[in-house]
PDB file of C-alpha atoms and ligand atoms in Angstrom:
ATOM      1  CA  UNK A   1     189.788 164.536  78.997  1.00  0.00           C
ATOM      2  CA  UNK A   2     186.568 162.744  79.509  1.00  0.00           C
ATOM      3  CA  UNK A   3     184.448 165.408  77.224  1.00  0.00           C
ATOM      4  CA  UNK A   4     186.807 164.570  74.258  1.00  0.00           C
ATOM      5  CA  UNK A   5     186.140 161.171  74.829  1.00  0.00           C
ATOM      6  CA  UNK A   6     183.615 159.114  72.615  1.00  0.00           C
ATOM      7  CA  UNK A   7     181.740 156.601  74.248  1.00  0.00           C
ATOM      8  CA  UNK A   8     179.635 153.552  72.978  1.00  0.00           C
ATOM      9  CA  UNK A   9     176.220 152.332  74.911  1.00  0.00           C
ATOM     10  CA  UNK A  10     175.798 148.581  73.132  1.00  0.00           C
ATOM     11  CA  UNK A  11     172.657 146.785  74.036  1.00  0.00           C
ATOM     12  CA  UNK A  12     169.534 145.238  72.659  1.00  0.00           C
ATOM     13  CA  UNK A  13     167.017 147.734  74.114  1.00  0.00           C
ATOM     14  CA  UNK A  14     164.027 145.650  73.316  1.00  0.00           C
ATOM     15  CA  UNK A  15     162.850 148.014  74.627  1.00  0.00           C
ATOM     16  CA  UNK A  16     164.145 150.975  75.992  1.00  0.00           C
ATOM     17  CA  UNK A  17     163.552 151.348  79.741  1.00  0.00           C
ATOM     18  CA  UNK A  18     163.869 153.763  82.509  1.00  0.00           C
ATOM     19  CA  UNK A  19     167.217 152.173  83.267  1.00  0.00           C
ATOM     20  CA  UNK A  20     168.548 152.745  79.767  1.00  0.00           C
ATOM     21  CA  UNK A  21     167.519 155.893  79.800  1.00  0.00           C
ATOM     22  CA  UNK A  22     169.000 157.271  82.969  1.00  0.00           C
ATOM     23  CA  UNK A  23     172.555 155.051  82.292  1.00  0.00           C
ATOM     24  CA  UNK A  24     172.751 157.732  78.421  1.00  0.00           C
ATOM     25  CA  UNK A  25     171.796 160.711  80.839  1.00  0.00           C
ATOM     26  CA  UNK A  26     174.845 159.933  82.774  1.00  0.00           C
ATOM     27  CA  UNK A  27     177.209 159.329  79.592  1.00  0.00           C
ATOM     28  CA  UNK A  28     175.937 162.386  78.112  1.00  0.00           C
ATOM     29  CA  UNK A  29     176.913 164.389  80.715  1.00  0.00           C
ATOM     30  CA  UNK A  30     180.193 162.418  81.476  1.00  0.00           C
ATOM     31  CA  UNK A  31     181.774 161.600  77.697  1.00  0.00           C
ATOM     32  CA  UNK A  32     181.988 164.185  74.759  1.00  0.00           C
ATOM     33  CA  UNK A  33     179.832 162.083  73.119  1.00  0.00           C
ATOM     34  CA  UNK A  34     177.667 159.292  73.515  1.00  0.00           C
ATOM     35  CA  UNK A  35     176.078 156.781  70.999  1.00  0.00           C
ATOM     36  CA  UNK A  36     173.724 154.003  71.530  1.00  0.00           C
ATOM     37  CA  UNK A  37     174.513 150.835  69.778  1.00  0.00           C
ATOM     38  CA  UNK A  38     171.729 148.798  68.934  1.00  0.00           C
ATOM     39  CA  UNK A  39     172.692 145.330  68.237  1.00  0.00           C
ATOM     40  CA  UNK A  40     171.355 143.814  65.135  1.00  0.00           C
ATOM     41  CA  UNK A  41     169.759 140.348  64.722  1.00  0.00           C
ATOM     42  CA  UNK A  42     170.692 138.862  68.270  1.00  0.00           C
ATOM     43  CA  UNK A  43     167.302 137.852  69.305  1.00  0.00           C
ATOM     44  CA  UNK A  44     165.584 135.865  66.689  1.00  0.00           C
ATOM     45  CA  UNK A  45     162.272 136.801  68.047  1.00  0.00           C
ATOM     46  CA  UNK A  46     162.480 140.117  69.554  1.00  0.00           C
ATOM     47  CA  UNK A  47     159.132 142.265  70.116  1.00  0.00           C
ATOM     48  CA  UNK A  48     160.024 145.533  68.462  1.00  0.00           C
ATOM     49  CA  UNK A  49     162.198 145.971  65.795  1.00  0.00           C
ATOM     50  CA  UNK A  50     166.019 147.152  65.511  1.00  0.00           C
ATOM     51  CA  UNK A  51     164.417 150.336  62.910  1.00  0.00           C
ATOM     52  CA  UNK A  52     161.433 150.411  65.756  1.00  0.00           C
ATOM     53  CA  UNK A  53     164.231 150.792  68.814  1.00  0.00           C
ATOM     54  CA  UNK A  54     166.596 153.321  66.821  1.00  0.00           C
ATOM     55  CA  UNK A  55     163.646 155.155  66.377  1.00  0.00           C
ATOM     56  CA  UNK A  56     162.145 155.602  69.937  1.00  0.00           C
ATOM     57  CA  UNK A  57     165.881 156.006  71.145  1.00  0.00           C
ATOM     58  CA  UNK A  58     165.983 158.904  68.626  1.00  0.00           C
ATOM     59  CA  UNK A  59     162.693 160.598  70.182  1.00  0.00           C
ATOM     60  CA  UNK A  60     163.979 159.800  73.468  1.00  0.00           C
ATOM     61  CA  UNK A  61     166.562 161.441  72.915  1.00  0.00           C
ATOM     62  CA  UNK A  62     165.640 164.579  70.428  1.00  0.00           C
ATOM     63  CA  UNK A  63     166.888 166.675  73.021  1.00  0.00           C
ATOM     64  CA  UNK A  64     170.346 165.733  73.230  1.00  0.00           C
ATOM     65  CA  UNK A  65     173.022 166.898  70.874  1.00  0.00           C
ATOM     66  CA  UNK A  66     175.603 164.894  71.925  1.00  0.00           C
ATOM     67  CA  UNK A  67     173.397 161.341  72.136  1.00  0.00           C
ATOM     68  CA  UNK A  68     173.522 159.021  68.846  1.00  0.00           C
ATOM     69  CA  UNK A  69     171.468 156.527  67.753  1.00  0.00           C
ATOM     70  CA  UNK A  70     173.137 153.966  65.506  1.00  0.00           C
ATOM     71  CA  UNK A  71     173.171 150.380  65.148  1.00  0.00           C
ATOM     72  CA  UNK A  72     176.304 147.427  64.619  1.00  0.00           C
ATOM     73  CA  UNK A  73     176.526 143.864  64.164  1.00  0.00           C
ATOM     74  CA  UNK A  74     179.959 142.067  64.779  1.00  0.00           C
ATOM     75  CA  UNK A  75     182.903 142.834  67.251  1.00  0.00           C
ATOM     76  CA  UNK A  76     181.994 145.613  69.437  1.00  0.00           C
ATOM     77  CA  UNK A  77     185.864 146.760  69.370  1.00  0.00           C
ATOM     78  CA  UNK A  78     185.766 146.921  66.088  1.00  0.00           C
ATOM     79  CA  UNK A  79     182.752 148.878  66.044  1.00  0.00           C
ATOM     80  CA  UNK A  80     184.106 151.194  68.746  1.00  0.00           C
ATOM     81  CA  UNK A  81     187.270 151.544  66.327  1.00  0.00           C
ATOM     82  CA  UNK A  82     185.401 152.450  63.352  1.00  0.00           C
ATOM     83  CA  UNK A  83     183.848 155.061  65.518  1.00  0.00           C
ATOM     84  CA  UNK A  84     186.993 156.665  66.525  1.00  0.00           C
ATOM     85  CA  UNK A  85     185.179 155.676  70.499  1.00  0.00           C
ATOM     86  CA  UNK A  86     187.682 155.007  73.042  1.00  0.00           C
ATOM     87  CA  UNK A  87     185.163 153.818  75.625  1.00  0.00           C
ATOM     88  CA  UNK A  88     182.148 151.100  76.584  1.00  0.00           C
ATOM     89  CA  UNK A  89     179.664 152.128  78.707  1.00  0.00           C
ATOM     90  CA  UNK A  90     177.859 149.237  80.315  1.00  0.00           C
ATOM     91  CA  UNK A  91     174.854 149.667  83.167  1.00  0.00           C
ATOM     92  CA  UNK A  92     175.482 147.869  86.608  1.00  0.00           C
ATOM     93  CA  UNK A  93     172.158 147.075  88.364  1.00  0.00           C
ATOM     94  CA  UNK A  94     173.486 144.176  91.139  1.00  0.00           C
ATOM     95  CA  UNK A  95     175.832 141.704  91.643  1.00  0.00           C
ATOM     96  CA  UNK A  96     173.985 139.473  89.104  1.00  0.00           C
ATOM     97  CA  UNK A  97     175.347 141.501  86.225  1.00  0.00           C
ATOM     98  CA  UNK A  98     178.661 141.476  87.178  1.00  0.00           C
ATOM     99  CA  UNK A  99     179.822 137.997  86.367  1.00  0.00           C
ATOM    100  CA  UNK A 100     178.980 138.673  83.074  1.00  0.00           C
ATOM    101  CA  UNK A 101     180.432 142.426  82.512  1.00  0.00           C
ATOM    102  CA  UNK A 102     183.570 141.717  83.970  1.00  0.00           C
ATOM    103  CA  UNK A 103     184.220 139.028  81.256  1.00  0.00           C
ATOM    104  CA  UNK A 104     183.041 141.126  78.418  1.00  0.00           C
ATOM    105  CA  UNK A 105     185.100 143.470  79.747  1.00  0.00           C
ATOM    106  CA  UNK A 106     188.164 141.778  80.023  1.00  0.00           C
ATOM    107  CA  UNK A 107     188.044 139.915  76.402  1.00  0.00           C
ATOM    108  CA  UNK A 108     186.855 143.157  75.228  1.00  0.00           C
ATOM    109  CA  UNK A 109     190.295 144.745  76.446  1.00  0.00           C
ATOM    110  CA  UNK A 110     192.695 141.487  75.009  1.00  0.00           C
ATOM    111  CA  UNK A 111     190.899 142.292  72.143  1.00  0.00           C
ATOM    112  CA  UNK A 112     191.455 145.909  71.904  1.00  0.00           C
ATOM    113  CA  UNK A 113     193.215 147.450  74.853  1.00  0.00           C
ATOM    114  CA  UNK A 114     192.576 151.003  73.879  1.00  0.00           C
ATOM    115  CA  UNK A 115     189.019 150.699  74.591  1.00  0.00           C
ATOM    116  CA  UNK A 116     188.054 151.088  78.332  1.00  0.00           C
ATOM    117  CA  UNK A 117     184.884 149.859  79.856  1.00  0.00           C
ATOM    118  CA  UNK A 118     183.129 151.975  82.036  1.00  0.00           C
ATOM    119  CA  UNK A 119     180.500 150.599  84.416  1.00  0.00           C
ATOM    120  CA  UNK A 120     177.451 153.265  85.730  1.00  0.00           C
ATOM    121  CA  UNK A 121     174.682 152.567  88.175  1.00  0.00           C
ATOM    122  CA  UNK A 122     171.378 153.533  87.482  1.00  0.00           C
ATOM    123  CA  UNK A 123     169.139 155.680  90.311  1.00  0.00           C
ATOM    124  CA  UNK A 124     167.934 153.232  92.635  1.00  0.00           C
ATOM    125  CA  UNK A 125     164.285 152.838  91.207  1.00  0.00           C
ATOM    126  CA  UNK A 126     165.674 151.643  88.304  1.00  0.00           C
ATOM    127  CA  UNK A 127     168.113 148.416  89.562  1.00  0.00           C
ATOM    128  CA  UNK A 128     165.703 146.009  89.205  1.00  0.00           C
ATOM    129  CA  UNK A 129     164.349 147.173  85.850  1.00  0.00           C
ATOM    130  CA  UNK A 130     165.299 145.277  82.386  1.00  0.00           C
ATOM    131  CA  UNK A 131     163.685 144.813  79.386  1.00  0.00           C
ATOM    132  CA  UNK A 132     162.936 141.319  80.055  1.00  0.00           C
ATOM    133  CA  UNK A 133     161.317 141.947  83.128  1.00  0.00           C
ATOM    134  CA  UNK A 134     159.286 144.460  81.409  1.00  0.00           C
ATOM    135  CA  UNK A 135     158.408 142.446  78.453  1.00  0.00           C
ATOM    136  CA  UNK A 136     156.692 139.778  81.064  1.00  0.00           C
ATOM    137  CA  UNK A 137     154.678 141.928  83.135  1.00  0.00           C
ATOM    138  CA  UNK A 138     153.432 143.579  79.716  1.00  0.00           C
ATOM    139  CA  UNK A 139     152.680 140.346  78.419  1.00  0.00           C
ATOM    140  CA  UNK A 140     150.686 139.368  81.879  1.00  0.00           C
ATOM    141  CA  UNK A 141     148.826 142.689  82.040  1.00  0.00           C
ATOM    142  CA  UNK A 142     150.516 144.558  84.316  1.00  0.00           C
ATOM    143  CA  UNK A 143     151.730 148.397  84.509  1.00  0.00           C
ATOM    144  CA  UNK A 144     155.171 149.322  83.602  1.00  0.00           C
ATOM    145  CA  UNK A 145     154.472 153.191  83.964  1.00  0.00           C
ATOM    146  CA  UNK A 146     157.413 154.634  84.776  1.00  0.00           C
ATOM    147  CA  UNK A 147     159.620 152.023  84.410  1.00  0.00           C
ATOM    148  CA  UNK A 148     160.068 152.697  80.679  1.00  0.00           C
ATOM    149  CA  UNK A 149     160.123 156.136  78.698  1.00  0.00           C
ATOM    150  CA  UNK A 150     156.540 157.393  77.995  1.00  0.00           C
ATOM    151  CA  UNK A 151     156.628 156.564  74.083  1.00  0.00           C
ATOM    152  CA  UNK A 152     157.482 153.128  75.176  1.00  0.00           C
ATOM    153  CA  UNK A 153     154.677 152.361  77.386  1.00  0.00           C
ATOM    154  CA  UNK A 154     152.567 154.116  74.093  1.00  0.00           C
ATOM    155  CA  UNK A 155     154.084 151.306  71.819  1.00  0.00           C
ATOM    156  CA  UNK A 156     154.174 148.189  74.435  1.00  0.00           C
ATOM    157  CA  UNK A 157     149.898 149.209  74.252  1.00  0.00           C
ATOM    158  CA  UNK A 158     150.171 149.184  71.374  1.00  0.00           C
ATOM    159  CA  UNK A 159     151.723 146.098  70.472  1.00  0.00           C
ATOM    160  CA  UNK A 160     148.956 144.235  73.112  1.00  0.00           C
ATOM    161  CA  UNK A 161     145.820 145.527  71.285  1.00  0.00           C
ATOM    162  CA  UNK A 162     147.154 144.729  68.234  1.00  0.00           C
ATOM    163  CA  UNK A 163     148.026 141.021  69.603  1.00  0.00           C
ATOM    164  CA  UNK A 164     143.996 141.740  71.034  1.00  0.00           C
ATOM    165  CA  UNK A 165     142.560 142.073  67.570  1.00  0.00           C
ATOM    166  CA  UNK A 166     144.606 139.416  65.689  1.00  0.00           C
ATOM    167  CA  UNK A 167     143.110 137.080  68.837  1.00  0.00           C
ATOM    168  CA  UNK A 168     139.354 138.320  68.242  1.00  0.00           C
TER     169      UNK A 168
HETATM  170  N1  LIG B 201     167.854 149.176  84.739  1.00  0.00           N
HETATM  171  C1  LIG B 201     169.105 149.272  84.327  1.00  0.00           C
HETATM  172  N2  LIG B 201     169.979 150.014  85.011  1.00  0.00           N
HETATM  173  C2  LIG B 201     171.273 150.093  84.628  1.00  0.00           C
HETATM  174  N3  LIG B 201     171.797 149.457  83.580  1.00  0.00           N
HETATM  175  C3  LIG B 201     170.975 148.701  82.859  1.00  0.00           C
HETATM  176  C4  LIG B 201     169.589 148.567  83.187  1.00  0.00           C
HETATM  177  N4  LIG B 201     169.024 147.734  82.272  1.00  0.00           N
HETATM  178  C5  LIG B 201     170.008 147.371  81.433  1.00  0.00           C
HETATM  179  N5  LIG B 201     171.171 147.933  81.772  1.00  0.00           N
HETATM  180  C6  LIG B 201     172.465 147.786  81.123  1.00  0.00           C
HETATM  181  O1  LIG B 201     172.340 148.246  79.804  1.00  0.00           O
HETATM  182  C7  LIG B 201     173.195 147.508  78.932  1.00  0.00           C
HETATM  183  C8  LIG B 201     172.382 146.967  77.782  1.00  0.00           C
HETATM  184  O2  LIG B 201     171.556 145.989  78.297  1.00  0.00           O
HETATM  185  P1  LIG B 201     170.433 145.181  77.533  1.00  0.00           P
HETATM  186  O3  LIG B 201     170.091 145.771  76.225  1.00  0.00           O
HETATM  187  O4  LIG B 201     170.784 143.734  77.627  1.00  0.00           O
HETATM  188  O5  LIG B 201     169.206 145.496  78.522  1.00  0.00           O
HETATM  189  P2  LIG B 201     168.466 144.540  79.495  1.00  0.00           P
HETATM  190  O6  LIG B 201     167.438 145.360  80.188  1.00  0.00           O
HETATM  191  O7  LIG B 201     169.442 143.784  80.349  1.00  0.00           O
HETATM  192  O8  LIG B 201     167.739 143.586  78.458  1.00  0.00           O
HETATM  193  P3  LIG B 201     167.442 142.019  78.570  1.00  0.00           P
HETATM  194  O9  LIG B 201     166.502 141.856  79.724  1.00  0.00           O
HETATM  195  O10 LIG B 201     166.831 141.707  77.232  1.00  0.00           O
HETATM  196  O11 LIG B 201     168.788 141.370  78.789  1.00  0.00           O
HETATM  197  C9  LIG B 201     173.858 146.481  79.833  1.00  0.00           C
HETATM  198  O12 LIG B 201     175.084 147.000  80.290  1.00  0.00           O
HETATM  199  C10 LIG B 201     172.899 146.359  80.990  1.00  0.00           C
HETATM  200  O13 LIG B 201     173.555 145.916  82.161  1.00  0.00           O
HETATM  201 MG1  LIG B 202     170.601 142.149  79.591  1.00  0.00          MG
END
């Protein structure tokens, strides 16, 4: 049964957007329980935090008792085993992402078959939305309202005027 079923949501979410949002809304109401897991140390220069991301995950999420916010370094099966999770959630936004998935997917399974990837598409507002993306139009000057959670958008202004003031 799907609502006895553990699931694990691994990304960077630097930061958090709309997309990511919408793909734990799904889980949540698909998997007994779902828990983000924020990778540690893959991006040697990323713009918030791992401690910054668990924590606006964690308001994001207040709400929801069956959404966790945790973070893991290492083999993602390994971390799903430790967790006693017996699936991956992964977000499909096009065709671009699929190359990509599908061979995570599959080494992820000869690693561990027990462990089943499940792919989710986001609401269509949201398929051309990633972090990247947002990151650049931030950086440029342009609005990302709506495109990320509203605490986000709060810390991404942040994060400019401070850049402002260390400039002036
Ligand atoms: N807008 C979105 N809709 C659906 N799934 C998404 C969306 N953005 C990311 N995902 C999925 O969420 C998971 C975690 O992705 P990740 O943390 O790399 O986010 P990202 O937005 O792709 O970030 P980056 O641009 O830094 O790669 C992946 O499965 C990714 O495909
Ligand atoms: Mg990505």
């Amino acid at each position: 049964m799907a609502a006895d079923i553990i699931a694990i949501y691994p990304g960077s979410f630097d930061p958090l957007t709309s997309g990511h949002v919408d793909i734990i809304r799904r889980g949540s109401h698909l998997f007994g329980r779902i828990i983000v897991g924020v990778l540690l140390n893959r991006d040697k220069s990323p713009l918030f935090t791992v401690h910054e991301r668990v924590d606006i995950a964690r308001e994001v999420f207040a709400g929801y008792t069956n959404v966790e916010v945790d973070t893991f370094d290492g083999l993602l099966v390994e971390y799903a085993r430790r967790k006693g999770a017996s699936a991956i959630v992964r977000g499909l936004r096009a065709i671009s992402d699929f190359e990509y998935e599908m061979q995570m997917a599959l080494m992820n399974r000869h690693l561990n078959p027990d462990v089943e990837t499940v792919f989710m598409m986001p609401a269509e507002p949201y398929t051309y939305v990633s972090s990247r993306l947002v990151k650049e139009v931030v950086a440029l000057g342009g609005s990302v309202h709506g495109l990320v959670p509203e605490i986000v958008e709060a810390r991404l202004r942040e994060k400019r005027l401070a850049r402002e003031t260390l400039r002036a």
